[in-house]
Coordinates of C-alpha atoms and ligand atoms in Angstrom, one line a residue:
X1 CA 55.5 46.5 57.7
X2 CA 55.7 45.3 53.9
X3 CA 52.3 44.6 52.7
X4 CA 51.7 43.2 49.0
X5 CA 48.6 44.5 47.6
X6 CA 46.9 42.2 44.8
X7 CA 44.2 43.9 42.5
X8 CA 45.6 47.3 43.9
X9 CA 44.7 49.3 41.2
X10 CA 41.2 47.8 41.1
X11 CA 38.5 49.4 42.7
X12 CA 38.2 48.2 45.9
X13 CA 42.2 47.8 46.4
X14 CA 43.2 51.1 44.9
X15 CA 40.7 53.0 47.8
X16 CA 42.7 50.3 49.9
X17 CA 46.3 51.1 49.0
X18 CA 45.3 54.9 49.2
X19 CA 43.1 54.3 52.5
X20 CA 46.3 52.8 54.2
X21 CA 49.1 55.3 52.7
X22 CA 47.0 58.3 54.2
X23 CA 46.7 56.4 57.8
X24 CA 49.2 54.1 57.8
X25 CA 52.8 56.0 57.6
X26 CA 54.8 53.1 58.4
X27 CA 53.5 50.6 55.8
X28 CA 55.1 49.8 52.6
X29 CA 52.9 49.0 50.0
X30 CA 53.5 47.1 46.9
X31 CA 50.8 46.2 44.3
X32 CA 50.1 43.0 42.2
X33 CA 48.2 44.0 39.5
X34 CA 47.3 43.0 35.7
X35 CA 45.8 45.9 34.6
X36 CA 43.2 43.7 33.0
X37 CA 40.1 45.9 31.4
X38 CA 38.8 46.7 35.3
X39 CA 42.5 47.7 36.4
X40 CA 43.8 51.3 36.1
X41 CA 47.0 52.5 37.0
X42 CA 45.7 55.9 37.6
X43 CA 43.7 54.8 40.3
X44 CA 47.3 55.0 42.4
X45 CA 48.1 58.5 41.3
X46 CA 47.3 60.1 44.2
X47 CA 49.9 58.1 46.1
X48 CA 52.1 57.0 43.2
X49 CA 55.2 58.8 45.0
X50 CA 54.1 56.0 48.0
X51 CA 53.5 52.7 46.2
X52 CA 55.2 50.2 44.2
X53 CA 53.4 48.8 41.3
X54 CA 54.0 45.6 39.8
X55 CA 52.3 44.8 37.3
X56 CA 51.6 41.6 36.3
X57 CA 49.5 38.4 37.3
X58 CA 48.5 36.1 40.4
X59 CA 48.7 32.9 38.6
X60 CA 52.5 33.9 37.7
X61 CA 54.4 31.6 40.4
X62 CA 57.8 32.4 40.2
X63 CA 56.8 36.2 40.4
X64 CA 54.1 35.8 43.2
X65 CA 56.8 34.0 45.1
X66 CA 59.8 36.6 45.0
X67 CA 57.1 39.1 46.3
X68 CA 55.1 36.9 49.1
X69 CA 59.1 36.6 50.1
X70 CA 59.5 40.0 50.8
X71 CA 56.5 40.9 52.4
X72 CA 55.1 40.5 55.6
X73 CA 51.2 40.5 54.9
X74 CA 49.3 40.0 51.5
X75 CA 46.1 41.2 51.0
X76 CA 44.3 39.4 48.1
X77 CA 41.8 41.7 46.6
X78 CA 42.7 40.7 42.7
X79 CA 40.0 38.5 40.9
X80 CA 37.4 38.9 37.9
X81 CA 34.7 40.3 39.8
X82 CA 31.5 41.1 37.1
X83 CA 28.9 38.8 37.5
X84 CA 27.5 39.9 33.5
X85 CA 31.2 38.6 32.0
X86 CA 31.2 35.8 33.9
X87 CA 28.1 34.5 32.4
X88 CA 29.6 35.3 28.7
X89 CA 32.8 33.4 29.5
X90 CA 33.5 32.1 33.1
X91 CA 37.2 31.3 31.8
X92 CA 39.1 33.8 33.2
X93 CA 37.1 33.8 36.1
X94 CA 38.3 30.3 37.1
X95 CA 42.0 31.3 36.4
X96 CA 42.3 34.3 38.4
X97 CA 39.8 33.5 41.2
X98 CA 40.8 30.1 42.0
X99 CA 44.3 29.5 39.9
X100 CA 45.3 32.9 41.3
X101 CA 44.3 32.3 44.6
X102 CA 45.7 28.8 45.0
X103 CA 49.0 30.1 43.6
X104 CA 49.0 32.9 46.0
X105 CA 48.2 29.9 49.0
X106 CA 51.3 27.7 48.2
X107 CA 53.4 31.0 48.3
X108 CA 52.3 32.3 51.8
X109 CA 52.5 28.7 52.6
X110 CA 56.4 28.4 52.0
X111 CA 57.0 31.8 53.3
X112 CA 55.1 31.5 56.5
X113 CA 53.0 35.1 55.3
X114 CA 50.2 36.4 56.9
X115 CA 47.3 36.6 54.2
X116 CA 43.6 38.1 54.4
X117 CA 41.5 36.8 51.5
X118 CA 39.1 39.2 50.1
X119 CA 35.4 37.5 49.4
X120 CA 32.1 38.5 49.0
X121 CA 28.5 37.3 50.4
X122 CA 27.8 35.9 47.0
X123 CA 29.2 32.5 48.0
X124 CA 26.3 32.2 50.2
X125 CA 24.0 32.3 47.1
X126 CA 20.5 34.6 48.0
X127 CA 17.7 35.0 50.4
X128 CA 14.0 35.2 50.2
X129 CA 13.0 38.9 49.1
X130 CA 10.3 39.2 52.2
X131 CA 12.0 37.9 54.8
X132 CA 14.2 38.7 58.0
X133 CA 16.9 36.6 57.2
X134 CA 20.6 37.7 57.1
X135 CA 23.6 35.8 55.8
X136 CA 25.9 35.0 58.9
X137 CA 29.3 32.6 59.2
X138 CA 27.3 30.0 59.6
X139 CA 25.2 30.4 56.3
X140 CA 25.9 27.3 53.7
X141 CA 27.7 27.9 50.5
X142 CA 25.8 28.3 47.8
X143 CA 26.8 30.1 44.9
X144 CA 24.6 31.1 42.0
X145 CA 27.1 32.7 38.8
X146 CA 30.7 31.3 37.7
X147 CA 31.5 34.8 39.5
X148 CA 30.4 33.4 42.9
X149 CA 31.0 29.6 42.3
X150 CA 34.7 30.5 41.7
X151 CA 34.5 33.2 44.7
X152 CA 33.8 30.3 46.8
X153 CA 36.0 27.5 45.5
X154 CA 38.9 29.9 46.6
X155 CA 37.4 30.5 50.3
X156 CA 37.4 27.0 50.6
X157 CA 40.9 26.5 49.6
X158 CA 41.7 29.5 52.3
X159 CA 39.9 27.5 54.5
X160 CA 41.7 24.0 53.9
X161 CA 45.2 25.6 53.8
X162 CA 44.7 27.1 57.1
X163 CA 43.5 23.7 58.8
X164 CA 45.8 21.4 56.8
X165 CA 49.1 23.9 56.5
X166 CA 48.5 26.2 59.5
X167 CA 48.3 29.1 56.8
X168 CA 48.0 32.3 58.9
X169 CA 44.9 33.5 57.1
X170 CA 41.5 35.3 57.7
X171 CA 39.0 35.4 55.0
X172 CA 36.0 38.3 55.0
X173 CA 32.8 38.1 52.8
X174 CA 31.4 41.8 51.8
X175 CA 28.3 43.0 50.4
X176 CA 27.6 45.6 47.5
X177 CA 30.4 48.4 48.0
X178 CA 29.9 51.7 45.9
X179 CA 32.4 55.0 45.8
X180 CA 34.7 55.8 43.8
X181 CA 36.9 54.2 41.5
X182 CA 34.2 51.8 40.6
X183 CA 34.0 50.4 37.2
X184 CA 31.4 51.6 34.8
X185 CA 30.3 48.3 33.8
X186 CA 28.9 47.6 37.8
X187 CA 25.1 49.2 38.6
X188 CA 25.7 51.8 40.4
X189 CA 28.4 53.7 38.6
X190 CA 27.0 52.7 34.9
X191 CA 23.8 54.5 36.2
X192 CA 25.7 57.9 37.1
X193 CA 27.6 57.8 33.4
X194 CA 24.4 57.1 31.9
X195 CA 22.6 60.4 33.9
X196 CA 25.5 62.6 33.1
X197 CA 25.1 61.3 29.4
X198 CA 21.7 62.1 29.9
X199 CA 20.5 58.2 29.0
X200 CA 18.3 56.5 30.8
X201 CA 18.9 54.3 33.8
X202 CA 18.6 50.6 33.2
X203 CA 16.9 48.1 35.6
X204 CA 17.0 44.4 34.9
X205 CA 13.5 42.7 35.3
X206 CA 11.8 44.2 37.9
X207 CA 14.0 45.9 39.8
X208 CA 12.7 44.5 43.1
X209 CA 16.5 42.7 43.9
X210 CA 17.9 43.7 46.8
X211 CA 21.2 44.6 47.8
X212 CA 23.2 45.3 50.9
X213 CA 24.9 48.5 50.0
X214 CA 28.2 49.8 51.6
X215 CA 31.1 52.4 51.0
X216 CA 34.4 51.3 50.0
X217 CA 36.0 53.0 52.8
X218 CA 33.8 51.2 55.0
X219 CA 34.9 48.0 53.5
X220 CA 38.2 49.0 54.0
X221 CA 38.5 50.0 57.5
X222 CA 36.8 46.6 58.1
X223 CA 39.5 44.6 56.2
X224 CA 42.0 46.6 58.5
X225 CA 40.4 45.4 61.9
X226 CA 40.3 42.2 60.8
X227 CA 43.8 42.1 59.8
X228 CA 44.8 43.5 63.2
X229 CA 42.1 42.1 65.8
X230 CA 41.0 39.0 63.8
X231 CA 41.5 35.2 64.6
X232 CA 43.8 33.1 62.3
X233 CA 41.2 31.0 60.7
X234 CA 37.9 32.9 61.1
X235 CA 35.8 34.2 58.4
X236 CA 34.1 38.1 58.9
X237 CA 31.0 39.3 57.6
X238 CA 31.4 42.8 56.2
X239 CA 28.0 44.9 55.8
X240 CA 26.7 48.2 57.0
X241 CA 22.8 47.4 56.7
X242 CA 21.9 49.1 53.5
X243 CA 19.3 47.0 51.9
X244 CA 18.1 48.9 48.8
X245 CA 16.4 47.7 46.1
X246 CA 17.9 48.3 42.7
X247 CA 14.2 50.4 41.9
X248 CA 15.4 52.3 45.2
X249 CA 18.6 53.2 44.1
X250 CA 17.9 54.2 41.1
X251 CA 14.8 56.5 41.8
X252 CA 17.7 57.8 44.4
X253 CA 19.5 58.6 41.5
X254 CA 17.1 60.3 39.6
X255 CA 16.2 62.6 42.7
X256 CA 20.1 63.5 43.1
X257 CA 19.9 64.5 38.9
X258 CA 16.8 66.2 39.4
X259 CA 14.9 64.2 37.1
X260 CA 11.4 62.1 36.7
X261 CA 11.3 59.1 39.3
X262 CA 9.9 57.2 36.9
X263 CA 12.5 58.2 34.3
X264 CA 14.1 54.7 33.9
X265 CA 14.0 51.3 31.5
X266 CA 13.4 48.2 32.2
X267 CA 15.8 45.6 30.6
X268 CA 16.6 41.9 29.8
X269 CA 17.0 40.3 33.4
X270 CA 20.4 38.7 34.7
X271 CA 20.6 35.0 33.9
X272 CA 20.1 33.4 37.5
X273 CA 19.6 36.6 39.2
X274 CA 20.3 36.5 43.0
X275 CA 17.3 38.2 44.6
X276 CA 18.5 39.3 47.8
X277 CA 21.5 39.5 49.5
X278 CA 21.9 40.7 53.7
X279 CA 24.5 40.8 56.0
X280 CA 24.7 39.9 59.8
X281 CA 27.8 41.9 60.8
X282 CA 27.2 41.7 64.3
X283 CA 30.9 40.0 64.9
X284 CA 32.7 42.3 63.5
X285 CA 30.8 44.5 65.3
X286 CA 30.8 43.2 68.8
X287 CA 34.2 41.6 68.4
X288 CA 36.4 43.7 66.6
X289 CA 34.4 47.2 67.6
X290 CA 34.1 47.9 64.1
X291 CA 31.1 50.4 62.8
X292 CA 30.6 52.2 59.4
X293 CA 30.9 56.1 58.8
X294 CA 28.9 56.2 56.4
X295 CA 25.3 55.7 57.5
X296 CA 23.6 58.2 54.9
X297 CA 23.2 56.0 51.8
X298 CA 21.8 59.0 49.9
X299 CA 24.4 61.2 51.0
X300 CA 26.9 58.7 49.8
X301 CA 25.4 58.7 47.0
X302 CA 25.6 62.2 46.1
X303 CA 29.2 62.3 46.8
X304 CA 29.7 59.2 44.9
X305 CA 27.9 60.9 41.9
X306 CA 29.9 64.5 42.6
X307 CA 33.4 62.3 42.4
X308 CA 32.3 60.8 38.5
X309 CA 31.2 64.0 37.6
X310 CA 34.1 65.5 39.1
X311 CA 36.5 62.4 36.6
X312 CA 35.3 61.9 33.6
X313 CA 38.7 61.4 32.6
X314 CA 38.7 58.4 34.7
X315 CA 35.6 56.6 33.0
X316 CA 35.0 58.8 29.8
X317 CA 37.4 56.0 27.8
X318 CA 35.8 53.2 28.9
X319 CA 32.0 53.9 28.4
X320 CA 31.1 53.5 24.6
X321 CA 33.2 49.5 25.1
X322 CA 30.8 49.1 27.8
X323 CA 27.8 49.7 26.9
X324 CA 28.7 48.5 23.4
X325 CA 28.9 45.0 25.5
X326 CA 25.6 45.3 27.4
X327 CA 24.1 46.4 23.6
X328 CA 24.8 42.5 23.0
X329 CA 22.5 41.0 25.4
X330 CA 19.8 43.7 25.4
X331 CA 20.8 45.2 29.0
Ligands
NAD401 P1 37.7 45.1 40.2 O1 37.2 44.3 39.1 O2 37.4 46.6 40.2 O3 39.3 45.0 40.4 C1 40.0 43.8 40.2 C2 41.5 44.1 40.1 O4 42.2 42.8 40.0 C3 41.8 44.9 38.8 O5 42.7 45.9 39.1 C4 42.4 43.8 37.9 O6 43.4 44.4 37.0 C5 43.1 42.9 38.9 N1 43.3 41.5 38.4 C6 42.4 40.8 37.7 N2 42.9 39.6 37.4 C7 44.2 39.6 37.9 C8 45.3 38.7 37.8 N3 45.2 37.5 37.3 N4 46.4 39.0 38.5 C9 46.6 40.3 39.1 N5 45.6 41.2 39.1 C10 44.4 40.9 38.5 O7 37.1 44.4 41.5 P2 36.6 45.0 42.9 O8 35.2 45.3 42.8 O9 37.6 46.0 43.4 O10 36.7 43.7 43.8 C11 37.9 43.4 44.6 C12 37.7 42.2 45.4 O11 36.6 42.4 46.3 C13 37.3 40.9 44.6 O12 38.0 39.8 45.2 C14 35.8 40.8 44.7 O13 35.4 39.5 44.6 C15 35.7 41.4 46.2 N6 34.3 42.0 46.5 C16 33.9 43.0 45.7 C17 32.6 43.6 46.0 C18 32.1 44.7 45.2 O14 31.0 45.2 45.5 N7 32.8 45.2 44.2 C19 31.9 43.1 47.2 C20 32.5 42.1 47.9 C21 33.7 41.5 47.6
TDX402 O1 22.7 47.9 34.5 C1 22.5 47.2 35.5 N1 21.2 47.2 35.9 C2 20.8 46.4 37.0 O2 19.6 46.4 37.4 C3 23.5 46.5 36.2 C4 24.9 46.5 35.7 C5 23.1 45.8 37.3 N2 21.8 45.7 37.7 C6 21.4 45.0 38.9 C7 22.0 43.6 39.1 C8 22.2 43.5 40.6 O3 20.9 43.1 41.1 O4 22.0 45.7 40.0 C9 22.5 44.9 41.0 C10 24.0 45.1 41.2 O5 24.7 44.7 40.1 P1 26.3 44.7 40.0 O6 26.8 46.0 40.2 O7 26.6 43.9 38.8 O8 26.6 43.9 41.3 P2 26.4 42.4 41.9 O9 26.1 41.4 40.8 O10 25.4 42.5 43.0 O11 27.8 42.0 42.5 C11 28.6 43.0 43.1 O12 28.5 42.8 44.5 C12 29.2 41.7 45.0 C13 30.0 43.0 42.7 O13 30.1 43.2 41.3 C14 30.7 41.7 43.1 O14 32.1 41.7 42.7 C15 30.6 41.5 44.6 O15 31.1 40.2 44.9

């Protein structure tokens, strides 16, 4: 089976491409990738001997179309994915997420390729903090950031091309991953560089959001199922209950560093903050038999702090640009 990875050497892809080299023996993977500043090549270098890596972009037609050709399954992970950029320039946002995507569309449409699209359970905008509502298929779009806005413009084309081209398509909608590989400009990880800095951690506002937190390789093995089990057509929510609130995983953090629990800063809140986000996975679940491994969120954490400790190679050259950036807007 050929399967063309896009946004491989991002983070979620590259712990996908590696995921399905170590499992998958008969699968040939090729990557799409940019490199744009969230990309890294050396994300792959555990299985470079395995993978193909092409690098250049989604919204390239002629390329995207010689390799939907030759592959039998695309798996579209690529897209600007930072909420905090988005609000200081949506442009490439709308290029890769929806450009890409619909470029991406008209070649599995011509080649008659099988495509999962790779979403998040932003589109569905957020929910009350003190309530027992969850996000579910059903939920109604309603995005919040140019991140999410664009996120759901391209599930909807997925949508439409599957009902008006019979594109052979699935779509899933994730919560918060964490793990390795992650970019030091997201929460989690920016928190970790900061405590092996020894800066402080940073919470906008309050700290009271909430956030559904799940590993990558959860995330992963649930893309996988859906890809083998799923209906043509049907969207999958992907979450492992882990509703944390930013304060929460922060002061879990701290604990893991051994320091104060109050040993944080507040900072500038997120323009439009999305309070709360939850996930009903129960289809994927019940249907597909699916269930996370990891169902310690503290324990992931620690490993997930061992692993950046562990390659500071990895992130060291990144983190003066990125907190020069959050300098900007007081965050
Ligand atoms: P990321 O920013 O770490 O990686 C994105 C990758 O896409 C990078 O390697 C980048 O170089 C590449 N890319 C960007 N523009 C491109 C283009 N025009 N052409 C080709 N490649 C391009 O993102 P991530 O966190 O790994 O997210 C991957 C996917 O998962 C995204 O679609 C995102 O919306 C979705 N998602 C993420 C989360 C999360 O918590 N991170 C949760 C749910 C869904
Ligand atoms: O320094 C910080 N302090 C802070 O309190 C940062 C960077 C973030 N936050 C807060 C904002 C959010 O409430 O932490 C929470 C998580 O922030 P991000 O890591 O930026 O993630 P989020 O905006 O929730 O979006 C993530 O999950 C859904 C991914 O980046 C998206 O790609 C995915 O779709």
């Amino acid at each position: 089976m050929r399967v063309l990875v896009t946004g491989g050497a991002g983070f979620i892809g590259a712990n996908f491409v590696q995921q399905t080299v170590r499992e998958r023996p008969e699968v040939r993977v090729t990557v799409l990738d940019a490199l744009t500043y969230a990309g890294d090549r050396t994300s792959l270098d555990p299985v470079a001997d395995r993978v193909e890596l092409v690098v250049g972009s989604i919204t390239d037609a002629p390329l995207v179309d010689r390799l939907v050709g030759e592959s039998d399954l695309v798996v579209h992970f690529a897209a600007e994915s930072h909420n905090d950029n988005s609000l200081n320039d949506p442009s490439p946002f709308v290029q890769t997420n929806l450009v890409g995507t619909f470029t991406l569309l008209e070649a599995v449409r011509r080649h008659g390729v099988r495509f999962h699209h790779i979403s998040t359970d932003e589109v569905y905008g957020d929910l009350p903090l003190d309530s027992p509502e969850r996000f579910t298929p059903e939920t109604p779009y309603n995005p919040s950031s140019p991140y999410s806005s664009t996120k759901a413009g391209s599930d909807l084309m997925v949508r439409a091309w599957v009902r008006s081209f019979d594109v052979r398509a699935t779509i899933s909608n994730c919560s918060n991953n964490y793990g390795p590989y992650q970019h030091i400009e997201k929460f989690i990880p920016r928190q970790i560089t900061n405590l092996i800095d020894g800066v402080r951690p940073r919470l906008y506002g309050a700290g009271l959001n909430v956030r559904d937190w799940i590993h990558v390789e959860d995330h992963n093995a649930a893309v996988w199922s859906i890809i083998e089990k799923g209906t043509i057509g049907e969207t999958y929510l992907i979450g492992a209950d882990g509703e944390t609130s930013n304060l929460e995983v922060v002061r879990t953090l701290l604990g893991i560093f051994g320091r104060d629990a109050d040993d944080f800063d507040h900072v500038t809140d997120r323009a439009g903050h999305d309070l709360r986000y939850a996930i009903d996975a129960s289809r994927l679940r019940t249907e597909l038999g699916w269930s996370p491994s990891y169902t310690d969120f503290r324990e992931g954490l620690a490993a997930t702090v061992d692993w950046y400790r562990e390659h500071e190679a990895w992130w060291r050259g990144a983190k003066a640009a990125t907190e020069a950036k959050y300098a900007a807007t007081g965050q």
